[in-house]
């Protein structure tokens, strides 16, 4: 489906938009790309981000309203345990406080998830002295329902998820399952009352095929790779994600926030650039897909730009696939 799209912040490179509406205003929590000069490799070393900015929409229409950059909300130097690479973040509000969740490599080059707390949606945020206990991998998403907060996370390859099974680091190092075995997938756990830790052991976000079998590792145009997002539409829970090396955004539908979810289709076909990442939010009675591509940098993978377009549901709750290339 061809859909009109908008570059949201063409004056700087930003990616991985997590979008939330607080008190009627739309806020965008992106990664902040820059020309790091680090060569591309299979671990994504070139994505060496060092701070976060929060953008806000100054109006009611994501396609036309002005966007404001609220400045640096959190930076690497302020995080005691920081190594490198501040990747996709997300936020939640509880009792008037804002909790920013961010994955970053620690001083041993292992991805952990940090939490930083602020009084306003645009920050600034003050980081906790340590990462969340037992946290690992990347790409966070927080979903709130009835006062319970669920943290989704995970990403394979550079996101290091293949180094873990059952929340424990593998003695053998890094292992992806064989092609005919169930794929690795995102993890989900409720957050503690103080929002700073897992309240329970993270469990896998199981994605089933049309026969009720978990998607396999070799099914790389459908299996989870990274960039999970959870939203609710018409009483159903939609888990959407990137397939990484096949460059698709796909989704699966379930009956509760833990799943299992059943694979339903593609949301976005490949964009310009290797990575694809998104969030889905309802704003002013319409549903919106926020994502990124490398169109403005003429295809430089680690210099990405934020985009938005409208998302359409069919009567049966499935989503119209959007063409990632057309304007
Ligand atoms: O921005 C760094 C990484 O690239 C993200 O964590 C992935 O989802 C991909 O967009």
PDB file of C-alpha atoms in Angstrom, residues 1-315:
ATOM      1  CA  UNK A   1       0.000   0.000   0.000  1.00  0.00           C
ATOM      2  CA  UNK A   2       1.364   3.431  -0.945  1.00  0.00           C
ATOM      3  CA  UNK A   3       1.044   5.863   1.946  1.00  0.00           C
ATOM      4  CA  UNK A   4       2.051   9.481   2.364  1.00  0.00           C
ATOM      5  CA  UNK A   5       5.026   9.790   4.721  1.00  0.00           C
ATOM      6  CA  UNK A   6       6.744  12.629   6.518  1.00  0.00           C
ATOM      7  CA  UNK A   7      10.337  13.118   7.646  1.00  0.00           C
ATOM      8  CA  UNK A   8       9.851  14.409  11.182  1.00  0.00           C
ATOM      9  CA  UNK A   9      13.246  15.892  12.022  1.00  0.00           C
ATOM     10  CA  UNK A  10      15.350  16.316   8.888  1.00  0.00           C
ATOM     11  CA  UNK A  11      17.901  18.604  10.561  1.00  0.00           C
ATOM     12  CA  UNK A  12      19.551  15.785  12.558  1.00  0.00           C
ATOM     13  CA  UNK A  13      19.928  12.021  12.327  1.00  0.00           C
ATOM     14  CA  UNK A  14      17.672  10.164  14.747  1.00  0.00           C
ATOM     15  CA  UNK A  15      16.269   6.611  14.703  1.00  0.00           C
ATOM     16  CA  UNK A  16      14.332   3.932  16.650  1.00  0.00           C
ATOM     17  CA  UNK A  17      11.371   6.149  17.620  1.00  0.00           C
ATOM     18  CA  UNK A  18       9.378   5.107  20.687  1.00  0.00           C
ATOM     19  CA  UNK A  19       6.290   7.276  20.816  1.00  0.00           C
ATOM     20  CA  UNK A  20       3.904   8.030  23.696  1.00  0.00           C
ATOM     21  CA  UNK A  21       1.102  10.475  24.352  1.00  0.00           C
ATOM     22  CA  UNK A  22       1.190  12.174  27.757  1.00  0.00           C
ATOM     23  CA  UNK A  23      -1.630  14.569  28.688  1.00  0.00           C
ATOM     24  CA  UNK A  24      -2.717  14.861  25.069  1.00  0.00           C
ATOM     25  CA  UNK A  25       0.749  15.688  23.720  1.00  0.00           C
ATOM     26  CA  UNK A  26       2.826  13.365  21.556  1.00  0.00           C
ATOM     27  CA  UNK A  27       6.473  12.739  22.513  1.00  0.00           C
ATOM     28  CA  UNK A  28       9.112  10.903  20.481  1.00  0.00           C
ATOM     29  CA  UNK A  29      12.007   9.080  22.192  1.00  0.00           C
ATOM     30  CA  UNK A  30      14.589   8.296  19.489  1.00  0.00           C
ATOM     31  CA  UNK A  31      18.182   7.124  19.364  1.00  0.00           C
ATOM     32  CA  UNK A  32      20.541   9.907  18.301  1.00  0.00           C
ATOM     33  CA  UNK A  33      22.688   8.853  15.350  1.00  0.00           C
ATOM     34  CA  UNK A  34      25.895  10.637  14.456  1.00  0.00           C
ATOM     35  CA  UNK A  35      28.897  10.209  12.198  1.00  0.00           C
ATOM     36  CA  UNK A  36      30.978   8.096  14.599  1.00  0.00           C
ATOM     37  CA  UNK A  37      33.591   7.191  12.000  1.00  0.00           C
ATOM     38  CA  UNK A  38      33.533   3.576  13.247  1.00  0.00           C
ATOM     39  CA  UNK A  39      33.496   1.091  10.344  1.00  0.00           C
ATOM     40  CA  UNK A  40      30.408  -1.131   9.879  1.00  0.00           C
ATOM     41  CA  UNK A  41      30.687  -4.638  11.332  1.00  0.00           C
ATOM     42  CA  UNK A  42      28.364  -7.540  12.225  1.00  0.00           C
ATOM     43  CA  UNK A  43      27.992  -6.232  15.795  1.00  0.00           C
ATOM     44  CA  UNK A  44      26.691  -2.808  14.808  1.00  0.00           C
ATOM     45  CA  UNK A  45      29.745  -1.021  16.264  1.00  0.00           C
ATOM     46  CA  UNK A  46      29.100   1.913  13.942  1.00  0.00           C
ATOM     47  CA  UNK A  47      25.932   2.703  15.921  1.00  0.00           C
ATOM     48  CA  UNK A  48      27.887   4.409  18.706  1.00  0.00           C
ATOM     49  CA  UNK A  49      25.270   6.785  20.051  1.00  0.00           C
ATOM     50  CA  UNK A  50      26.121   8.892  23.094  1.00  0.00           C
ATOM     51  CA  UNK A  51      22.996  10.759  24.137  1.00  0.00           C
ATOM     52  CA  UNK A  52      19.213  10.966  23.854  1.00  0.00           C
ATOM     53  CA  UNK A  53      17.061  13.905  22.843  1.00  0.00           C
ATOM     54  CA  UNK A  54      13.277  13.986  23.287  1.00  0.00           C
ATOM     55  CA  UNK A  55      11.163  15.446  20.494  1.00  0.00           C
ATOM     56  CA  UNK A  56       7.619  16.718  20.931  1.00  0.00           C
ATOM     57  CA  UNK A  57       4.875  17.361  18.419  1.00  0.00           C
ATOM     58  CA  UNK A  58       3.661  20.924  18.798  1.00  0.00           C
ATOM     59  CA  UNK A  59       0.157  20.321  17.469  1.00  0.00           C
ATOM     60  CA  UNK A  60      -2.418  17.717  16.584  1.00  0.00           C
ATOM     61  CA  UNK A  61      -1.292  16.332  13.230  1.00  0.00           C
ATOM     62  CA  UNK A  62       1.829  14.152  12.976  1.00  0.00           C
ATOM     63  CA  UNK A  63       1.916  14.803   9.213  1.00  0.00           C
ATOM     64  CA  UNK A  64       2.080  18.606   9.443  1.00  0.00           C
ATOM     65  CA  UNK A  65       2.495  19.988  12.981  1.00  0.00           C
ATOM     66  CA  UNK A  66       5.864  21.468  14.004  1.00  0.00           C
ATOM     67  CA  UNK A  67       8.272  19.210  15.867  1.00  0.00           C
ATOM     68  CA  UNK A  68      10.421  20.526  18.720  1.00  0.00           C
ATOM     69  CA  UNK A  69      13.784  19.188  19.889  1.00  0.00           C
ATOM     70  CA  UNK A  70      13.795  19.525  23.685  1.00  0.00           C
ATOM     71  CA  UNK A  71      17.577  19.096  23.876  1.00  0.00           C
ATOM     72  CA  UNK A  72      19.749  16.508  25.606  1.00  0.00           C
ATOM     73  CA  UNK A  73      17.684  14.428  28.028  1.00  0.00           C
ATOM     74  CA  UNK A  74      20.380  11.951  29.049  1.00  0.00           C
ATOM     75  CA  UNK A  75      24.021  11.550  28.059  1.00  0.00           C
ATOM     76  CA  UNK A  76      26.617   8.805  28.307  1.00  0.00           C
ATOM     77  CA  UNK A  77      28.936  10.727  30.672  1.00  0.00           C
ATOM     78  CA  UNK A  78      26.166  10.822  33.288  1.00  0.00           C
ATOM     79  CA  UNK A  79      25.830   7.033  33.418  1.00  0.00           C
ATOM     80  CA  UNK A  80      28.321   5.535  35.894  1.00  0.00           C
ATOM     81  CA  UNK A  81      28.330   2.065  34.358  1.00  0.00           C
ATOM     82  CA  UNK A  82      28.524   3.325  30.769  1.00  0.00           C
ATOM     83  CA  UNK A  83      30.612   1.719  28.103  1.00  0.00           C
ATOM     84  CA  UNK A  84      29.308   2.638  24.678  1.00  0.00           C
ATOM     85  CA  UNK A  85      26.303   2.565  22.309  1.00  0.00           C
ATOM     86  CA  UNK A  86      23.096   4.075  23.683  1.00  0.00           C
ATOM     87  CA  UNK A  87      20.499   2.220  21.596  1.00  0.00           C
ATOM     88  CA  UNK A  88      16.703   2.250  21.361  1.00  0.00           C
ATOM     89  CA  UNK A  89      15.049   3.645  24.510  1.00  0.00           C
ATOM     90  CA  UNK A  90      11.468   3.779  25.789  1.00  0.00           C
ATOM     91  CA  UNK A  91       9.577   5.504  28.586  1.00  0.00           C
ATOM     92  CA  UNK A  92       6.775   4.961  31.100  1.00  0.00           C
ATOM     93  CA  UNK A  93       4.967   7.291  33.492  1.00  0.00           C
ATOM     94  CA  UNK A  94       3.953   6.262  36.985  1.00  0.00           C
ATOM     95  CA  UNK A  95       2.695   8.481  39.824  1.00  0.00           C
ATOM     96  CA  UNK A  96       3.918  11.640  38.107  1.00  0.00           C
ATOM     97  CA  UNK A  97       7.472  10.356  37.479  1.00  0.00           C
ATOM     98  CA  UNK A  98       8.907   9.419  34.082  1.00  0.00           C
ATOM     99  CA  UNK A  99      11.130   6.355  33.743  1.00  0.00           C
ATOM    100  CA  UNK A 100      13.397   6.161  30.714  1.00  0.00           C
ATOM    101  CA  UNK A 101      14.665   2.653  29.898  1.00  0.00           C
ATOM    102  CA  UNK A 102      17.790   2.478  27.764  1.00  0.00           C
ATOM    103  CA  UNK A 103      20.087  -0.315  26.627  1.00  0.00           C
ATOM    104  CA  UNK A 104      23.794   0.414  26.537  1.00  0.00           C
ATOM    105  CA  UNK A 105      26.980  -1.643  26.637  1.00  0.00           C
ATOM    106  CA  UNK A 106      28.685  -1.649  30.029  1.00  0.00           C
ATOM    107  CA  UNK A 107      32.432  -1.366  30.526  1.00  0.00           C
ATOM    108  CA  UNK A 108      32.783  -5.077  29.610  1.00  0.00           C
ATOM    109  CA  UNK A 109      30.982  -4.496  26.297  1.00  0.00           C
ATOM    110  CA  UNK A 110      27.860  -6.343  27.443  1.00  0.00           C
ATOM    111  CA  UNK A 111      24.470  -4.764  26.741  1.00  0.00           C
ATOM    112  CA  UNK A 112      22.493  -3.973  29.916  1.00  0.00           C
ATOM    113  CA  UNK A 113      19.293  -2.016  30.440  1.00  0.00           C
ATOM    114  CA  UNK A 114      19.509   1.185  32.449  1.00  0.00           C
ATOM    115  CA  UNK A 115      16.744   3.284  34.001  1.00  0.00           C
ATOM    116  CA  UNK A 116      16.828   7.067  34.349  1.00  0.00           C
ATOM    117  CA  UNK A 117      14.146   9.028  36.204  1.00  0.00           C
ATOM    118  CA  UNK A 118      12.719  12.473  35.495  1.00  0.00           C
ATOM    119  CA  UNK A 119       9.857  14.776  36.453  1.00  0.00           C
ATOM    120  CA  UNK A 120       8.825  15.719  32.929  1.00  0.00           C
ATOM    121  CA  UNK A 121       8.256  13.771  29.724  1.00  0.00           C
ATOM    122  CA  UNK A 122      11.008  15.668  27.926  1.00  0.00           C
ATOM    123  CA  UNK A 123      13.534  15.058  30.716  1.00  0.00           C
ATOM    124  CA  UNK A 124      16.177  15.603  31.868  1.00  0.00           C
ATOM    125  CA  UNK A 125      16.511  12.114  33.329  1.00  0.00           C
ATOM    126  CA  UNK A 126      18.816  11.085  36.151  1.00  0.00           C
ATOM    127  CA  UNK A 127      20.265   7.597  35.670  1.00  0.00           C
ATOM    128  CA  UNK A 128      20.306   4.969  38.397  1.00  0.00           C
ATOM    129  CA  UNK A 129      23.862   4.065  39.475  1.00  0.00           C
ATOM    130  CA  UNK A 130      23.577   0.482  38.144  1.00  0.00           C
ATOM    131  CA  UNK A 131      21.755  -1.224  35.296  1.00  0.00           C
ATOM    132  CA  UNK A 132      18.632  -3.269  36.060  1.00  0.00           C
ATOM    133  CA  UNK A 133      19.556  -6.485  37.870  1.00  0.00           C
ATOM    134  CA  UNK A 134      19.587  -9.443  35.493  1.00  0.00           C
ATOM    135  CA  UNK A 135      19.068  -7.266  32.422  1.00  0.00           C
ATOM    136  CA  UNK A 136      20.652  -8.030  29.072  1.00  0.00           C
ATOM    137  CA  UNK A 137      20.301  -7.364  25.334  1.00  0.00           C
ATOM    138  CA  UNK A 138      18.631  -4.355  23.675  1.00  0.00           C
ATOM    139  CA  UNK A 139      15.523  -2.684  22.253  1.00  0.00           C
ATOM    140  CA  UNK A 140      13.137  -1.916  25.080  1.00  0.00           C
ATOM    141  CA  UNK A 141       9.401  -1.268  24.960  1.00  0.00           C
ATOM    142  CA  UNK A 142       7.174  -0.601  27.970  1.00  0.00           C
ATOM    143  CA  UNK A 143       3.471  -1.375  27.841  1.00  0.00           C
ATOM    144  CA  UNK A 144       1.134  -0.308  30.652  1.00  0.00           C
ATOM    145  CA  UNK A 145      -2.248  -1.758  31.466  1.00  0.00           C
ATOM    146  CA  UNK A 146      -4.307  -1.452  34.655  1.00  0.00           C
ATOM    147  CA  UNK A 147      -1.313  -0.106  36.573  1.00  0.00           C
ATOM    148  CA  UNK A 148       0.932  -3.031  35.555  1.00  0.00           C
ATOM    149  CA  UNK A 149       4.012  -2.265  33.449  1.00  0.00           C
ATOM    150  CA  UNK A 150       5.496  -4.849  31.086  1.00  0.00           C
ATOM    151  CA  UNK A 151       9.026  -4.427  29.751  1.00  0.00           C
ATOM    152  CA  UNK A 152       9.769  -6.109  26.416  1.00  0.00           C
ATOM    153  CA  UNK A 153      13.361  -6.369  25.235  1.00  0.00           C
ATOM    154  CA  UNK A 154      15.763  -8.290  23.034  1.00  0.00           C
ATOM    155  CA  UNK A 155      17.615  -8.387  19.762  1.00  0.00           C
ATOM    156  CA  UNK A 156      19.864 -10.973  18.121  1.00  0.00           C
ATOM    157  CA  UNK A 157      23.297 -10.546  16.448  1.00  0.00           C
ATOM    158  CA  UNK A 158      24.675  -7.177  17.654  1.00  0.00           C
ATOM    159  CA  UNK A 159      21.928  -7.132  20.291  1.00  0.00           C
ATOM    160  CA  UNK A 160      23.554 -10.155  22.022  1.00  0.00           C
ATOM    161  CA  UNK A 161      20.329 -12.107  22.764  1.00  0.00           C
ATOM    162  CA  UNK A 162      21.963 -15.301  21.413  1.00  0.00           C
ATOM    163  CA  UNK A 163      24.400 -15.217  24.333  1.00  0.00           C
ATOM    164  CA  UNK A 164      21.588 -16.140  26.772  1.00  0.00           C
ATOM    165  CA  UNK A 165      19.139 -18.963  27.449  1.00  0.00           C
ATOM    166  CA  UNK A 166      16.601 -18.875  30.310  1.00  0.00           C
ATOM    167  CA  UNK A 167      18.004 -15.469  31.353  1.00  0.00           C
ATOM    168  CA  UNK A 168      21.493 -16.889  31.969  1.00  0.00           C
ATOM    169  CA  UNK A 169      24.649 -16.192  30.009  1.00  0.00           C
ATOM    170  CA  UNK A 170      25.754 -19.280  28.086  1.00  0.00           C
ATOM    171  CA  UNK A 171      29.085 -20.830  29.114  1.00  0.00           C
ATOM    172  CA  UNK A 172      29.643 -21.651  25.472  1.00  0.00           C
ATOM    173  CA  UNK A 173      29.418 -18.014  24.360  1.00  0.00           C
ATOM    174  CA  UNK A 174      27.121 -17.078  21.556  1.00  0.00           C
ATOM    175  CA  UNK A 175      24.813 -19.622  19.853  1.00  0.00           C
ATOM    176  CA  UNK A 176      21.898 -19.178  17.481  1.00  0.00           C
ATOM    177  CA  UNK A 177      19.469 -22.134  17.220  1.00  0.00           C
ATOM    178  CA  UNK A 178      19.606 -24.423  14.174  1.00  0.00           C
ATOM    179  CA  UNK A 179      17.300 -23.371  11.324  1.00  0.00           C
ATOM    180  CA  UNK A 180      14.623 -25.977  12.152  1.00  0.00           C
ATOM    181  CA  UNK A 181      14.559 -25.119  15.868  1.00  0.00           C
ATOM    182  CA  UNK A 182      12.318 -22.476  17.508  1.00  0.00           C
ATOM    183  CA  UNK A 183      13.747 -19.022  16.875  1.00  0.00           C
ATOM    184  CA  UNK A 184      15.079 -16.868  19.671  1.00  0.00           C
ATOM    185  CA  UNK A 185      12.533 -14.239  20.504  1.00  0.00           C
ATOM    186  CA  UNK A 186      11.941 -11.118  22.582  1.00  0.00           C
ATOM    187  CA  UNK A 187      11.575 -11.389  26.349  1.00  0.00           C
ATOM    188  CA  UNK A 188       8.963  -9.780  28.604  1.00  0.00           C
ATOM    189  CA  UNK A 189       8.703  -9.187  32.345  1.00  0.00           C
ATOM    190  CA  UNK A 190       6.546  -7.069  34.619  1.00  0.00           C
ATOM    191  CA  UNK A 191       8.342  -4.195  36.302  1.00  0.00           C
ATOM    192  CA  UNK A 192       8.639  -3.812  40.070  1.00  0.00           C
ATOM    193  CA  UNK A 193       6.461  -1.296  41.938  1.00  0.00           C
ATOM    194  CA  UNK A 194       9.329   1.207  42.009  1.00  0.00           C
ATOM    195  CA  UNK A 195       9.783   0.707  38.215  1.00  0.00           C
ATOM    196  CA  UNK A 196      13.519   0.125  38.635  1.00  0.00           C
ATOM    197  CA  UNK A 197      13.818  -3.680  38.407  1.00  0.00           C
ATOM    198  CA  UNK A 198      12.196  -6.746  36.905  1.00  0.00           C
ATOM    199  CA  UNK A 199       9.422  -7.987  39.205  1.00  0.00           C
ATOM    200  CA  UNK A 200       9.738 -11.506  37.793  1.00  0.00           C
ATOM    201  CA  UNK A 201      11.988 -13.585  35.591  1.00  0.00           C
ATOM    202  CA  UNK A 202      11.660 -12.462  31.958  1.00  0.00           C
ATOM    203  CA  UNK A 203       9.840 -14.975  29.772  1.00  0.00           C
ATOM    204  CA  UNK A 204       9.927 -15.470  26.002  1.00  0.00           C
ATOM    205  CA  UNK A 205       7.415 -13.707  23.746  1.00  0.00           C
ATOM    206  CA  UNK A 206       6.372 -16.783  21.781  1.00  0.00           C
ATOM    207  CA  UNK A 207       5.335 -16.152  18.154  1.00  0.00           C
ATOM    208  CA  UNK A 208       3.379 -18.989  16.556  1.00  0.00           C
ATOM    209  CA  UNK A 209       2.776 -19.776  12.914  1.00  0.00           C
ATOM    210  CA  UNK A 210      -0.649 -20.508  11.392  1.00  0.00           C
ATOM    211  CA  UNK A 211      -0.404 -24.122  12.688  1.00  0.00           C
ATOM    212  CA  UNK A 212       0.284 -23.092  16.272  1.00  0.00           C
ATOM    213  CA  UNK A 213       4.014 -23.953  16.061  1.00  0.00           C
ATOM    214  CA  UNK A 214       6.709 -21.475  17.186  1.00  0.00           C
ATOM    215  CA  UNK A 215       8.399 -19.713  14.264  1.00  0.00           C
ATOM    216  CA  UNK A 216      11.734 -21.337  13.516  1.00  0.00           C
ATOM    217  CA  UNK A 217      15.168 -19.732  13.389  1.00  0.00           C
ATOM    218  CA  UNK A 218      15.429 -20.412   9.653  1.00  0.00           C
ATOM    219  CA  UNK A 219      12.170 -18.596   8.922  1.00  0.00           C
ATOM    220  CA  UNK A 220      14.001 -15.316   8.688  1.00  0.00           C
ATOM    221  CA  UNK A 221      11.335 -13.373   6.839  1.00  0.00           C
ATOM    222  CA  UNK A 222       8.954 -13.927   9.790  1.00  0.00           C
ATOM    223  CA  UNK A 223      10.951 -14.634  12.946  1.00  0.00           C
ATOM    224  CA  UNK A 224      11.853 -11.998  15.558  1.00  0.00           C
ATOM    225  CA  UNK A 225      15.196 -10.243  15.195  1.00  0.00           C
ATOM    226  CA  UNK A 226      14.918  -6.997  17.238  1.00  0.00           C
ATOM    227  CA  UNK A 227      12.827  -3.849  17.818  1.00  0.00           C
ATOM    228  CA  UNK A 228       9.761  -5.268  19.591  1.00  0.00           C
ATOM    229  CA  UNK A 229       6.740  -3.067  20.260  1.00  0.00           C
ATOM    230  CA  UNK A 230       3.449  -3.877  21.983  1.00  0.00           C
ATOM    231  CA  UNK A 231       0.162  -2.057  21.446  1.00  0.00           C
ATOM    232  CA  UNK A 232      -3.476  -2.893  22.002  1.00  0.00           C
ATOM    233  CA  UNK A 233      -6.184  -2.517  19.380  1.00  0.00           C
ATOM    234  CA  UNK A 234      -9.835  -3.548  19.742  1.00  0.00           C
ATOM    235  CA  UNK A 235      -9.117  -5.707  22.784  1.00  0.00           C
ATOM    236  CA  UNK A 236      -6.251  -7.622  21.135  1.00  0.00           C
ATOM    237  CA  UNK A 237      -2.523  -7.347  21.840  1.00  0.00           C
ATOM    238  CA  UNK A 238      -0.260  -6.702  18.869  1.00  0.00           C
ATOM    239  CA  UNK A 239       3.420  -7.585  19.154  1.00  0.00           C
ATOM    240  CA  UNK A 240       5.363  -6.075  16.242  1.00  0.00           C
ATOM    241  CA  UNK A 241       9.070  -6.358  15.479  1.00  0.00           C
ATOM    242  CA  UNK A 242      11.844  -6.222  12.920  1.00  0.00           C
ATOM    243  CA  UNK A 243      13.039  -9.332  11.056  1.00  0.00           C
ATOM    244  CA  UNK A 244      16.538  -7.799  10.811  1.00  0.00           C
ATOM    245  CA  UNK A 245      18.380  -9.447   7.946  1.00  0.00           C
ATOM    246  CA  UNK A 246      15.202  -9.562   5.829  1.00  0.00           C
ATOM    247  CA  UNK A 247      14.430  -5.924   6.717  1.00  0.00           C
ATOM    248  CA  UNK A 248      10.710  -6.241   7.411  1.00  0.00           C
ATOM    249  CA  UNK A 249       8.440  -4.985  10.164  1.00  0.00           C
ATOM    250  CA  UNK A 250       5.991  -7.783  11.034  1.00  0.00           C
ATOM    251  CA  UNK A 251       3.299  -8.338  13.635  1.00  0.00           C
ATOM    252  CA  UNK A 252       1.583 -11.073  15.583  1.00  0.00           C
ATOM    253  CA  UNK A 253      -1.652 -10.943  17.601  1.00  0.00           C
ATOM    254  CA  UNK A 254      -2.362 -12.364  21.072  1.00  0.00           C
ATOM    255  CA  UNK A 255      -4.954 -12.333  23.832  1.00  0.00           C
ATOM    256  CA  UNK A 256      -2.794 -10.960  26.649  1.00  0.00           C
ATOM    257  CA  UNK A 257       0.472  -9.029  27.058  1.00  0.00           C
ATOM    258  CA  UNK A 258       2.560 -12.183  27.574  1.00  0.00           C
ATOM    259  CA  UNK A 259       1.272 -13.963  24.474  1.00  0.00           C
ATOM    260  CA  UNK A 260       1.590 -16.337  22.783  1.00  0.00           C
ATOM    261  CA  UNK A 261       1.115 -14.268  19.644  1.00  0.00           C
ATOM    262  CA  UNK A 262       0.158 -15.616  16.237  1.00  0.00           C
ATOM    263  CA  UNK A 263       1.995 -14.270  13.217  1.00  0.00           C
ATOM    264  CA  UNK A 264      -0.284 -12.174  10.980  1.00  0.00           C
ATOM    265  CA  UNK A 265       1.817 -10.380   8.384  1.00  0.00           C
ATOM    266  CA  UNK A 266       4.001  -7.458   7.386  1.00  0.00           C
ATOM    267  CA  UNK A 267       3.495  -3.871   8.495  1.00  0.00           C
ATOM    268  CA  UNK A 268       6.291  -2.248   6.500  1.00  0.00           C
ATOM    269  CA  UNK A 269       8.344  -3.558   3.567  1.00  0.00           C
ATOM    270  CA  UNK A 270      12.096  -2.735   3.514  1.00  0.00           C
ATOM    271  CA  UNK A 271      13.163   0.884   3.769  1.00  0.00           C
ATOM    272  CA  UNK A 272      16.393   2.502   2.586  1.00  0.00           C
ATOM    273  CA  UNK A 273      19.113   1.318   5.003  1.00  0.00           C
ATOM    274  CA  UNK A 274      19.785  -1.958   6.828  1.00  0.00           C
ATOM    275  CA  UNK A 275      17.809  -1.456  10.028  1.00  0.00           C
ATOM    276  CA  UNK A 276      14.077  -1.014  10.382  1.00  0.00           C
ATOM    277  CA  UNK A 277      12.439  -0.086  13.657  1.00  0.00           C
ATOM    278  CA  UNK A 278       9.133   1.425  14.718  1.00  0.00           C
ATOM    279  CA  UNK A 279       6.417   2.217  17.208  1.00  0.00           C
ATOM    280  CA  UNK A 280       2.639   2.328  16.797  1.00  0.00           C
ATOM    281  CA  UNK A 281       0.453   4.800  18.647  1.00  0.00           C
ATOM    282  CA  UNK A 282      -3.075   6.166  18.561  1.00  0.00           C
ATOM    283  CA  UNK A 283      -3.262   9.938  18.462  1.00  0.00           C
ATOM    284  CA  UNK A 284      -6.296  12.112  17.807  1.00  0.00           C
ATOM    285  CA  UNK A 285      -8.445   9.202  16.679  1.00  0.00           C
ATOM    286  CA  UNK A 286      -5.998   7.805  14.124  1.00  0.00           C
ATOM    287  CA  UNK A 287      -3.263   5.176  14.299  1.00  0.00           C
ATOM    288  CA  UNK A 288       0.284   6.104  13.355  1.00  0.00           C
ATOM    289  CA  UNK A 289       3.442   4.227  12.419  1.00  0.00           C
ATOM    290  CA  UNK A 290       6.662   5.949  13.483  1.00  0.00           C
ATOM    291  CA  UNK A 291       9.816   4.496  11.924  1.00  0.00           C
ATOM    292  CA  UNK A 292      13.123   5.461  10.334  1.00  0.00           C
ATOM    293  CA  UNK A 293      15.067   5.090   7.122  1.00  0.00           C
ATOM    294  CA  UNK A 294      18.439   6.157   5.744  1.00  0.00           C
ATOM    295  CA  UNK A 295      16.930   8.129   2.865  1.00  0.00           C
ATOM    296  CA  UNK A 296      18.300  11.528   3.851  1.00  0.00           C
ATOM    297  CA  UNK A 297      21.865  10.221   4.335  1.00  0.00           C
ATOM    298  CA  UNK A 298      21.624   8.556   0.902  1.00  0.00           C
ATOM    299  CA  UNK A 299      21.742   5.062   2.393  1.00  0.00           C
ATOM    300  CA  UNK A 300      24.328   5.365   5.195  1.00  0.00           C
ATOM    301  CA  UNK A 301      23.110   2.634   7.562  1.00  0.00           C
ATOM    302  CA  UNK A 302      24.000   4.397  10.802  1.00  0.00           C
ATOM    303  CA  UNK A 303      22.673   7.825   9.782  1.00  0.00           C
ATOM    304  CA  UNK A 304      18.916   7.442   9.949  1.00  0.00           C
ATOM    305  CA  UNK A 305      15.993   9.854   9.901  1.00  0.00           C
ATOM    306  CA  UNK A 306      12.636   9.711  11.658  1.00  0.00           C
ATOM    307  CA  UNK A 307       9.464   9.223   9.638  1.00  0.00           C
ATOM    308  CA  UNK A 308       5.744   8.878  10.253  1.00  0.00           C
ATOM    309  CA  UNK A 309       2.706   7.733   8.289  1.00  0.00           C
ATOM    310  CA  UNK A 310      -0.834   6.661   9.025  1.00  0.00           C
ATOM    311  CA  UNK A 311      -1.547   2.998   9.772  1.00  0.00           C
ATOM    312  CA  UNK A 312      -4.733   1.311   8.547  1.00  0.00           C
ATOM    313  CA  UNK A 313      -6.515  -1.648  10.129  1.00  0.00           C
ATOM    314  CA  UNK A 314      -8.874  -3.801   8.123  1.00  0.00           C
ATOM    315  CA  UNK A 315     -12.288  -4.810   9.507  1.00  0.00           C
TER     316      UNK A 315
END
